[in-house]
Amino acid sequence: MPHLQAQLLVATGMSPKITVELLRKLRQVMKGSKYVAEPIQAYIIPSGDAHQSEYIAPCDCRREFICGFNGSAGTAIVTEQHAAMWTDGRYFLQASQQMDNNWTLMKMGLKETLSQEDWLISVLPENSKVGVDPWIIAADQWKTLAKALSSAGHSLVAVQQNLIDAIWEDRPARPSTQLSALGLKYTGLRWQDKVMQLRAKMAERKISWFVVTALDEVAWLFNLRGSDIEYNPVFFAYAIIGMNSIRLFLDEKRTADPVVRDHLVLTEPSKAELHVECLPYQRVHDELQAVCSTLGPKDKVWICDKASCALTQAIPKMHRAPIPYTPLCLAKAVKNPTEIQGMRMAHIKDAVALCELFTCRNKIKPSDKITLSLLFASSQQKDFVGLSFPTISSVGPNGAIIHYRPLPETNRTLSLTELYLIDSGAQYRDGTTDVTRTMHFGTPTDYEKECFTYVLKGHIAVSAAVFPNGTKGHLLDSFARAALWDSGLDYLHGTGHGVGCFLNVHEGPCGISYKTFADEPLEAGMILSDEPGYYEDGSFGIRLENVVLVVPTKPKYNYRNRGSLTFEPITLVPIQLKMIRSELLTQKERDWLNDYHRKCQEIIGAELERQGRKEALDWLIRETQPIM
Amino acid sequence: MPHLQAQLLVATGMSPKITVELLRKLRQVMKGSKYVAEPIQAYIIPSGDAHQSEYIAPCDCRREFICGFNGSAGTAIVTEQHAAMWTDGRYFLQASQQMDNNWTLMKMGLKETLSQEDWLISVLPENSKVGVDPWIIAADQWKTLAKALSSAGHSLVAVQQNLIDAIWEDRPARPSTQLSALGLKYTGLRWQDKVMQLRAKMAERKISWFVVTALDEVAWLFNLRGSDIEYNPVFFAYAIIGMNSIRLFLDEKRTADPVVRDHLVLTEPSKAELHVECLPYQRVHDELQAVCSTLGPKDKVWICDKASCALTQAIPKMHRAPIPYTPLCLAKAVKNPTEIQGMRMAHIKDAVALCELFTCRNKIKPSDKITLSLLFASSQQKDFVGLSFPTISSVGPNGAIIHYRPLPETNRTLSLTELYLIDSGAQYRDGTTDVTRTMHFGTPTDYEKECFTYVLKGHIAVSAAVFPNGTKGHLLDSFARAALWDSGLDYLHGTGHGVGCFLNVHEGPCGISYKTFADEPLEAGMILSDEPGYYEDGSFGIRLENVVLVVPTKPKYNYRNRGSLTFEPITLVPIQLKMIRSELLTQKERDWLNDYHRKCQEIIGAELERQGRKEALDWLIRETQPIM
């Protein structure tokens, strides 16, 4: 329940934020001498925090504060004359509704859209200075941007005091919530063993130190969880791990918590190499500099190349070993048997909550009320902690806003004539869930069914794909699109993302996307989403999402003994049969669907029975009948 | 005919080259003071020439000279203790047969294979110097390598005198063949117009100079062809293009040729901005330095980031604007209507030659004799110039050597019990061809047919794919593999490459590959190959290749008005029906095949009739019957 309240607080209206006065103030501090040594001609406001988190705490919502757009991805740039904001296809509609006409929406992914550097070069006067907070820009972005700007005669400068904070009068404080420790039952591995495994990898690559900057990596490593950031059970912290030393940087008052003291064995003398030294959060930069001052000429320090420019540059270049994905990111992505079992359990509970919700479907409600009903149903499940992201519950045209959240101004009531899309997820102590279903409670049009069926074909194509060990996820992205492409349709977002285990709902280093980011090869034990969609602005949105586990499979042959992999759906929620034009499915696709529904009936049916949810069980059985 | 002779000269035997003495000599010059200021601990021998050509002249076959492996891709590295050679999946078998045991084969693409830099770091003593010829290493490779080495305490050094040349006693001279000029009938555009279009793109991007380093770009720009490099109708040259100046660097005696003088209008005074100044080939570095010394602070020079390190570094960093693909590379890839028509004609002629060849199939011959028969058949066609690459004509297990060339030691005679693979291509003055067919002249096994059918399904999946404008080729690669992957099979090479128009058979910037190189989006008018395969070491090889043209298509819908593209096969040669297990094909695939064969019969049949090739026509008609 507290999660939902906070969610409503965070959400701003769909009417645009008036930014005239804010922009005036910002341009004033850009020119003034109080915060910048020399006037800057442009200021970049990235969407991240100092940990490059995707979801951020209210105190870090600087890009939203300045432009009004509150989606999860976007970068604002303000110059003396212009204000522009870059975001991707998920958010074009939402951003255009939330920003006033002081702002230009830069639609990323469209051919005609200039990149941030090209745009800056096109609008800036000669020899301009472009400022950015070095704590919230990643080192690799800094490098690319600095290079592009300097090649055009401009320069990128680090502005230590954040200029948004300077003009943000009632900026909230940085949260410091209660931490909880996760036992072996949930993690499958003690934090001490995780540290030892990490050190083994460091030794293998001759690395002396490793700076942990991502919040989910700190949380995973120490088997600790917090709630500093809405929906993500993480807490503000850094860690510096050496071969004989563990330094954890976090709000000091947290180290007084007996739960934390016990879990980290702070109270009793432990083996020196596993002794955790807790230091204040703000000390990380100075401490890292101190560590670096003791290094021998061959010592190397691992840091993620997406870590902040400020921390990265605290490591002298000769000692710096930037990596695209840290060993923790990789270790965390491949779930151990305990984590896999936890994720399965979490998704069974989630399916029960959704079945309960759909059972009540005849009582037509506004879409925001549905999210409340779902929250209520989920919260009855064991080990429920909160939502894993704001529930997307959209009726008709709202479905075309890919990350829509129900709001009083735009809320629509479920009807018998419009599509309904619900994308929801929860945090349970044993796992994180994420599922999307699109349904119609009356009679869908042939066109809606046609589009839905193409999306389903794409979903199945990925889910049932067999591929060799070592294949990267981006090679599977087109499978999800082929049926849509055949009819001239497409969707402007990736097909899948890694999912954490009682951690962030979006995590690296694996994914399924047309963007060829440097994703790591898929491995058995990785958990991803499979979520193609189709969206028509002003009409409807369709998305079909399961969380899937990468599993080994044994096809007929085994070329060069490489072995093969496929996916096993962990999400077990019926796919609405009335939306499917089964004549467009191949026999193989029909078999997949029937097999999936049989599994839903078996596994979720048993749990509904155990929980005595008769009405939901009846609904489940009706919705999982085989098709011919 | 001269092409074939030269081909046999270039090909070395399949028995390994004995390299003990050569390696001893190389290690001596690596240590000595004659060529290197200080001893170097490793020397890198890339496979390219100073233009980063894929196919190279005999004088540039340094990697082959030192290790014996003569495939088109591979890098050798020699240290005081070790000698290792990296190549990709096409060449694993061939390389292992051609190199003696002084060499370690490094199989690229396998997870356990170290990269060149990681290998160097693992074998080198501390503070080592790694040498390389700056003219044959690309600037981008130099940068990556230099960075990796320096981060491990080593350094990369430019060795001006090539150390292989220093020990290569009878190294052939650099060729300087007769040039020929291509008229409008073949090119569709005068070279003067190409220069003007190039300058328009330079102006658009505020670029003052452009250094043309790739041989096919020089040839395309000036509508000139040569035969300096086997199979590629190019000639050794560089060009430096300014807004009012054109400098062409080539062997001086060529500028005395009246054909060249007329074509480039060297004899009469022309408009200054279209006046070509011819300079000696060797002067390019000094001339580029001279040009750069005149630059204003804002002047920028375009150079491909794959150009040689030596030329790239001749441009001061502040003026250097490296680009992954040059505007000429992009312009050349999108064929104009004259070029498209030429490519169609070339493929019709090629199909006639292949039909002729297959007509004689009952006279069982050794596979090298078949290449001669094909050469004879092709050479009877109008505007035939030569082959576009060494014909791959392989029986049974030789088919698993992906780039196999028939040689006396390994040559096999066609039989009724083994698969036969022929991959051939020719240069006609109107276009370049490239086609592969796999056939059985007796009764193929069920397994061979099964594998062939999967390859065919992959071929069709790419060829019939519909995809949005702006899609990059690598997003289509998995379509070619899906049927193979489903059965645990795969192939270790890309699916398609760009094809030049009477130019190189492999060209950028488009391609279809699992390697996510920075390929440019597919555009209508681009021409690529579609060539999935399947190979079993020691048994057989299957490949099915058509050259295809990117064409606009109009599916049912048109999402966001982006428009859609698909492929149209330009190659029109029957696909052997006896190899197909048609029950494994979908109806859509059967329709594609029948439609394709109908087109072959119609278009190639008409040409066979016109040329009075009755026997071949009968064969064509038999081989293009529809399947049910």
PDB file of C-alpha atoms in Angstrom, chain B residues 174-325:
ATOM      1  CA  ARG B 174      53.571  -4.225 -57.461  1.00  0.00           C
ATOM      2  CA  PRO B 175      51.351  -4.651 -60.568  1.00  0.00           C
ATOM      3  CA  SER B 176      50.470  -1.773 -62.878  1.00  0.00           C
ATOM      4  CA  THR B 177      48.026  -3.137 -65.434  1.00  0.00           C
ATOM      5  CA  GLN B 178      46.281  -1.450 -68.345  1.00  0.00           C
ATOM      6  CA  LEU B 179      43.338   0.725 -67.245  1.00  0.00           C
ATOM      7  CA  SER B 180      40.020   0.893 -69.020  1.00  0.00           C
ATOM      8  CA  ALA B 181      37.400   3.623 -68.901  1.00  0.00           C
ATOM      9  CA  LEU B 182      33.714   2.820 -68.361  1.00  0.00           C
ATOM     10  CA  GLY B 183      31.215   4.847 -70.339  1.00  0.00           C
ATOM     11  CA  LEU B 184      27.827   6.156 -69.225  1.00  0.00           C
ATOM     12  CA  LYS B 185      26.186   3.022 -70.647  1.00  0.00           C
ATOM     13  CA  TYR B 186      27.773   1.069 -67.788  1.00  0.00           C
ATOM     14  CA  THR B 187      28.033   3.616 -64.997  1.00  0.00           C
ATOM     15  CA  GLY B 188      24.909   5.736 -65.395  1.00  0.00           C
ATOM     16  CA  LEU B 189      26.864   8.714 -64.081  1.00  0.00           C
ATOM     17  CA  ARG B 190      29.964  10.593 -65.332  1.00  0.00           C
ATOM     18  CA  TRP B 191      32.918  10.778 -62.938  1.00  0.00           C
ATOM     19  CA  GLN B 192      32.574  14.555 -62.989  1.00  0.00           C
ATOM     20  CA  ASP B 193      29.036  14.237 -61.623  1.00  0.00           C
ATOM     21  CA  LYS B 194      30.188  11.787 -58.991  1.00  0.00           C
ATOM     22  CA  VAL B 195      32.816  14.299 -57.857  1.00  0.00           C
ATOM     23  CA  MET B 196      30.179  17.063 -57.720  1.00  0.00           C
ATOM     24  CA  GLN B 197      27.829  14.858 -55.678  1.00  0.00           C
ATOM     25  CA  LEU B 198      30.672  14.020 -53.342  1.00  0.00           C
ATOM     26  CA  ARG B 199      31.503  17.694 -52.889  1.00  0.00           C
ATOM     27  CA  ALA B 200      27.856  18.447 -52.119  1.00  0.00           C
ATOM     28  CA  LYS B 201      28.018  15.913 -49.275  1.00  0.00           C
ATOM     29  CA  MET B 202      31.305  17.416 -48.093  1.00  0.00           C
ATOM     30  CA  ALA B 203      29.777  20.902 -48.100  1.00  0.00           C
ATOM     31  CA  GLU B 204      26.747  19.630 -46.177  1.00  0.00           C
ATOM     32  CA  ARG B 205      29.027  18.324 -43.426  1.00  0.00           C
ATOM     33  CA  LYS B 206      31.476  21.244 -43.615  1.00  0.00           C
ATOM     34  CA  ILE B 207      34.356  19.046 -44.775  1.00  0.00           C
ATOM     35  CA  SER B 208      37.168  20.616 -46.823  1.00  0.00           C
ATOM     36  CA  TRP B 209      39.044  17.528 -48.005  1.00  0.00           C
ATOM     37  CA  PHE B 210      38.427  13.843 -48.454  1.00  0.00           C
ATOM     38  CA  VAL B 211      41.151  11.218 -48.761  1.00  0.00           C
ATOM     39  CA  VAL B 212      40.055   8.244 -50.870  1.00  0.00           C
ATOM     40  CA  THR B 213      42.037   5.195 -49.787  1.00  0.00           C
ATOM     41  CA  ALA B 214      39.943   2.154 -50.762  1.00  0.00           C
ATOM     42  CA  LEU B 215      40.792   0.903 -54.255  1.00  0.00           C
ATOM     43  CA  ASP B 216      37.188   0.210 -55.241  1.00  0.00           C
ATOM     44  CA  GLU B 217      36.190   3.735 -54.202  1.00  0.00           C
ATOM     45  CA  VAL B 218      38.863   5.277 -56.440  1.00  0.00           C
ATOM     46  CA  ALA B 219      37.792   3.010 -59.338  1.00  0.00           C
ATOM     47  CA  TRP B 220      34.089   3.766 -58.818  1.00  0.00           C
ATOM     48  CA  LEU B 221      34.615   7.510 -58.469  1.00  0.00           C
ATOM     49  CA  PHE B 222      36.639   7.862 -61.676  1.00  0.00           C
ATOM     50  CA  ASN B 223      34.743   5.198 -63.678  1.00  0.00           C
ATOM     51  CA  LEU B 224      38.055   3.459 -64.310  1.00  0.00           C
ATOM     52  CA  ARG B 225      38.903  -0.205 -63.983  1.00  0.00           C
ATOM     53  CA  GLY B 226      42.184  -2.106 -63.853  1.00  0.00           C
ATOM     54  CA  SER B 227      43.333  -5.612 -63.014  1.00  0.00           C
ATOM     55  CA  ASP B 228      46.085  -5.039 -60.464  1.00  0.00           C
ATOM     56  CA  ILE B 229      44.403  -7.385 -58.041  1.00  0.00           C
ATOM     57  CA  GLU B 230      43.216 -10.797 -59.093  1.00  0.00           C
ATOM     58  CA  TYR B 231      39.402 -10.989 -59.414  1.00  0.00           C
ATOM     59  CA  ASN B 232      38.894  -7.330 -58.422  1.00  0.00           C
ATOM     60  CA  PRO B 233      38.916  -4.890 -61.343  1.00  0.00           C
ATOM     61  CA  VAL B 234      40.775  -2.218 -59.392  1.00  0.00           C
ATOM     62  CA  PHE B 235      44.149  -0.515 -59.597  1.00  0.00           C
ATOM     63  CA  PHE B 236      46.607   0.866 -57.056  1.00  0.00           C
ATOM     64  CA  ALA B 237      45.716   4.492 -56.484  1.00  0.00           C
ATOM     65  CA  TYR B 238      44.739   7.076 -53.917  1.00  0.00           C
ATOM     66  CA  ALA B 239      42.830  10.300 -54.386  1.00  0.00           C
ATOM     67  CA  ILE B 240      42.586  13.510 -52.416  1.00  0.00           C
ATOM     68  CA  ILE B 241      39.481  15.514 -53.256  1.00  0.00           C
ATOM     69  CA  GLY B 242      39.094  19.146 -52.251  1.00  0.00           C
ATOM     70  CA  MET B 243      36.315  21.575 -53.110  1.00  0.00           C
ATOM     71  CA  ASN B 244      38.381  22.912 -56.028  1.00  0.00           C
ATOM     72  CA  SER B 245      40.990  20.270 -56.528  1.00  0.00           C
ATOM     73  CA  ILE B 246      41.251  16.627 -57.533  1.00  0.00           C
ATOM     74  CA  ARG B 247      44.533  14.799 -56.960  1.00  0.00           C
ATOM     75  CA  LEU B 248      44.895  11.253 -58.202  1.00  0.00           C
ATOM     76  CA  PHE B 249      47.931   9.221 -57.121  1.00  0.00           C
ATOM     77  CA  LEU B 250      48.868   6.342 -59.394  1.00  0.00           C
ATOM     78  CA  ASP B 251      51.796   4.767 -61.183  1.00  0.00           C
ATOM     79  CA  GLU B 252      53.158   7.530 -63.402  1.00  0.00           C
ATOM     80  CA  LYS B 253      53.293   5.505 -66.579  1.00  0.00           C
ATOM     81  CA  ARG B 254      49.524   5.094 -66.433  1.00  0.00           C
ATOM     82  CA  THR B 255      48.988   8.800 -66.988  1.00  0.00           C
ATOM     83  CA  ALA B 256      50.678   8.446 -70.376  1.00  0.00           C
ATOM     84  CA  ASP B 257      47.921   6.058 -71.516  1.00  0.00           C
ATOM     85  CA  PRO B 258      45.684   7.897 -74.053  1.00  0.00           C
ATOM     86  CA  VAL B 259      42.583   6.123 -72.713  1.00  0.00           C
ATOM     87  CA  VAL B 260      43.239   7.505 -69.259  1.00  0.00           C
ATOM     88  CA  ARG B 261      44.215  10.943 -70.580  1.00  0.00           C
ATOM     89  CA  ASP B 262      41.029  11.227 -72.621  1.00  0.00           C
ATOM     90  CA  HIS B 263      38.769   9.901 -69.917  1.00  0.00           C
ATOM     91  CA  LEU B 264      40.158  12.192 -67.220  1.00  0.00           C
ATOM     92  CA  VAL B 265      40.352  15.101 -69.706  1.00  0.00           C
ATOM     93  CA  LEU B 266      44.046  15.542 -68.898  1.00  0.00           C
ATOM     94  CA  THR B 267      44.853  16.743 -72.413  1.00  0.00           C
ATOM     95  CA  GLU B 268      42.626  19.776 -72.772  1.00  0.00           C
ATOM     96  CA  PRO B 269      42.114  22.578 -70.310  1.00  0.00           C
ATOM     97  CA  SER B 270      38.973  21.830 -68.289  1.00  0.00           C
ATOM     98  CA  LYS B 271      37.123  23.716 -65.604  1.00  0.00           C
ATOM     99  CA  ALA B 272      39.640  24.215 -62.807  1.00  0.00           C
ATOM    100  CA  GLU B 273      37.477  22.564 -60.205  1.00  0.00           C
ATOM    101  CA  LEU B 274      37.218  19.436 -62.354  1.00  0.00           C
ATOM    102  CA  HIS B 275      40.848  19.389 -63.387  1.00  0.00           C
ATOM    103  CA  VAL B 276      42.554  16.160 -62.329  1.00  0.00           C
ATOM    104  CA  GLU B 277      46.119  16.481 -61.150  1.00  0.00           C
ATOM    105  CA  CYS B 278      47.888  13.128 -61.513  1.00  0.00           C
ATOM    106  CA  LEU B 279      50.736  12.469 -59.081  1.00  0.00           C
ATOM    107  CA  PRO B 280      52.945   9.450 -58.409  1.00  0.00           C
ATOM    108  CA  TYR B 281      51.417   6.749 -56.175  1.00  0.00           C
ATOM    109  CA  GLN B 282      54.211   7.056 -53.583  1.00  0.00           C
ATOM    110  CA  ARG B 283      53.643  10.787 -53.125  1.00  0.00           C
ATOM    111  CA  VAL B 284      50.318  10.489 -51.332  1.00  0.00           C
ATOM    112  CA  HIS B 285      51.685  10.737 -47.792  1.00  0.00           C
ATOM    113  CA  ASP B 286      53.799  13.831 -48.456  1.00  0.00           C
ATOM    114  CA  GLU B 287      51.099  15.474 -50.531  1.00  0.00           C
ATOM    115  CA  LEU B 288      48.526  14.865 -47.809  1.00  0.00           C
ATOM    116  CA  GLN B 289      50.871  16.421 -45.274  1.00  0.00           C
ATOM    117  CA  ALA B 290      51.332  19.385 -47.631  1.00  0.00           C
ATOM    118  CA  VAL B 291      47.553  19.793 -47.998  1.00  0.00           C
ATOM    119  CA  CYS B 292      47.155  19.638 -44.225  1.00  0.00           C
ATOM    120  CA  SER B 293      49.794  22.308 -43.681  1.00  0.00           C
ATOM    121  CA  THR B 294      47.578  24.772 -45.558  1.00  0.00           C
ATOM    122  CA  LEU B 295      44.445  24.120 -43.511  1.00  0.00           C
ATOM    123  CA  GLY B 296      42.619  26.783 -41.539  1.00  0.00           C
ATOM    124  CA  PRO B 297      41.757  26.027 -37.905  1.00  0.00           C
ATOM    125  CA  LYS B 298      38.254  24.858 -38.811  1.00  0.00           C
ATOM    126  CA  ASP B 299      39.111  22.743 -41.826  1.00  0.00           C
ATOM    127  CA  LYS B 300      38.259  19.086 -41.539  1.00  0.00           C
ATOM    128  CA  VAL B 301      39.549  16.151 -43.560  1.00  0.00           C
ATOM    129  CA  TRP B 302      37.443  13.054 -44.035  1.00  0.00           C
ATOM    130  CA  ILE B 303      39.224   9.732 -43.979  1.00  0.00           C
ATOM    131  CA  CYS B 304      37.803   6.268 -43.445  1.00  0.00           C
ATOM    132  CA  ASP B 305      38.561   4.940 -39.962  1.00  0.00           C
ATOM    133  CA  LYS B 306      39.652   1.730 -41.644  1.00  0.00           C
ATOM    134  CA  ALA B 307      42.299   3.598 -43.682  1.00  0.00           C
ATOM    135  CA  SER B 308      45.934   2.902 -42.864  1.00  0.00           C
ATOM    136  CA  CYS B 309      47.384   4.212 -39.664  1.00  0.00           C
ATOM    137  CA  ALA B 310      50.191   5.843 -41.690  1.00  0.00           C
ATOM    138  CA  LEU B 311      47.880   7.997 -43.837  1.00  0.00           C
ATOM    139  CA  THR B 312      45.460   8.729 -41.017  1.00  0.00           C
ATOM    140  CA  GLN B 313      48.235  10.045 -38.819  1.00  0.00           C
ATOM    141  CA  ALA B 314      49.445  12.264 -41.660  1.00  0.00           C
ATOM    142  CA  ILE B 315      46.373  14.372 -40.878  1.00  0.00           C
ATOM    143  CA  PRO B 316      46.812  16.394 -37.659  1.00  0.00           C
ATOM    144  CA  LYS B 317      44.307  15.267 -35.077  1.00  0.00           C
ATOM    145  CA  MET B 318      42.497  18.613 -34.963  1.00  0.00           C
ATOM    146  CA  HIS B 319      41.713  18.340 -38.685  1.00  0.00           C
ATOM    147  CA  ARG B 320      40.974  14.636 -38.788  1.00  0.00           C
ATOM    148  CA  ALA B 321      37.342  13.560 -39.214  1.00  0.00           C
ATOM    149  CA  PRO B 322      37.405   9.757 -39.327  1.00  0.00           C
ATOM    150  CA  ILE B 323      34.221   8.081 -40.564  1.00  0.00           C
ATOM    151  CA  PRO B 324      33.227   4.409 -40.456  1.00  0.00           C
ATOM    152  CA  TYR B 325      31.942   4.517 -44.027  1.00  0.00           C
TER     153      TYR B 325
END
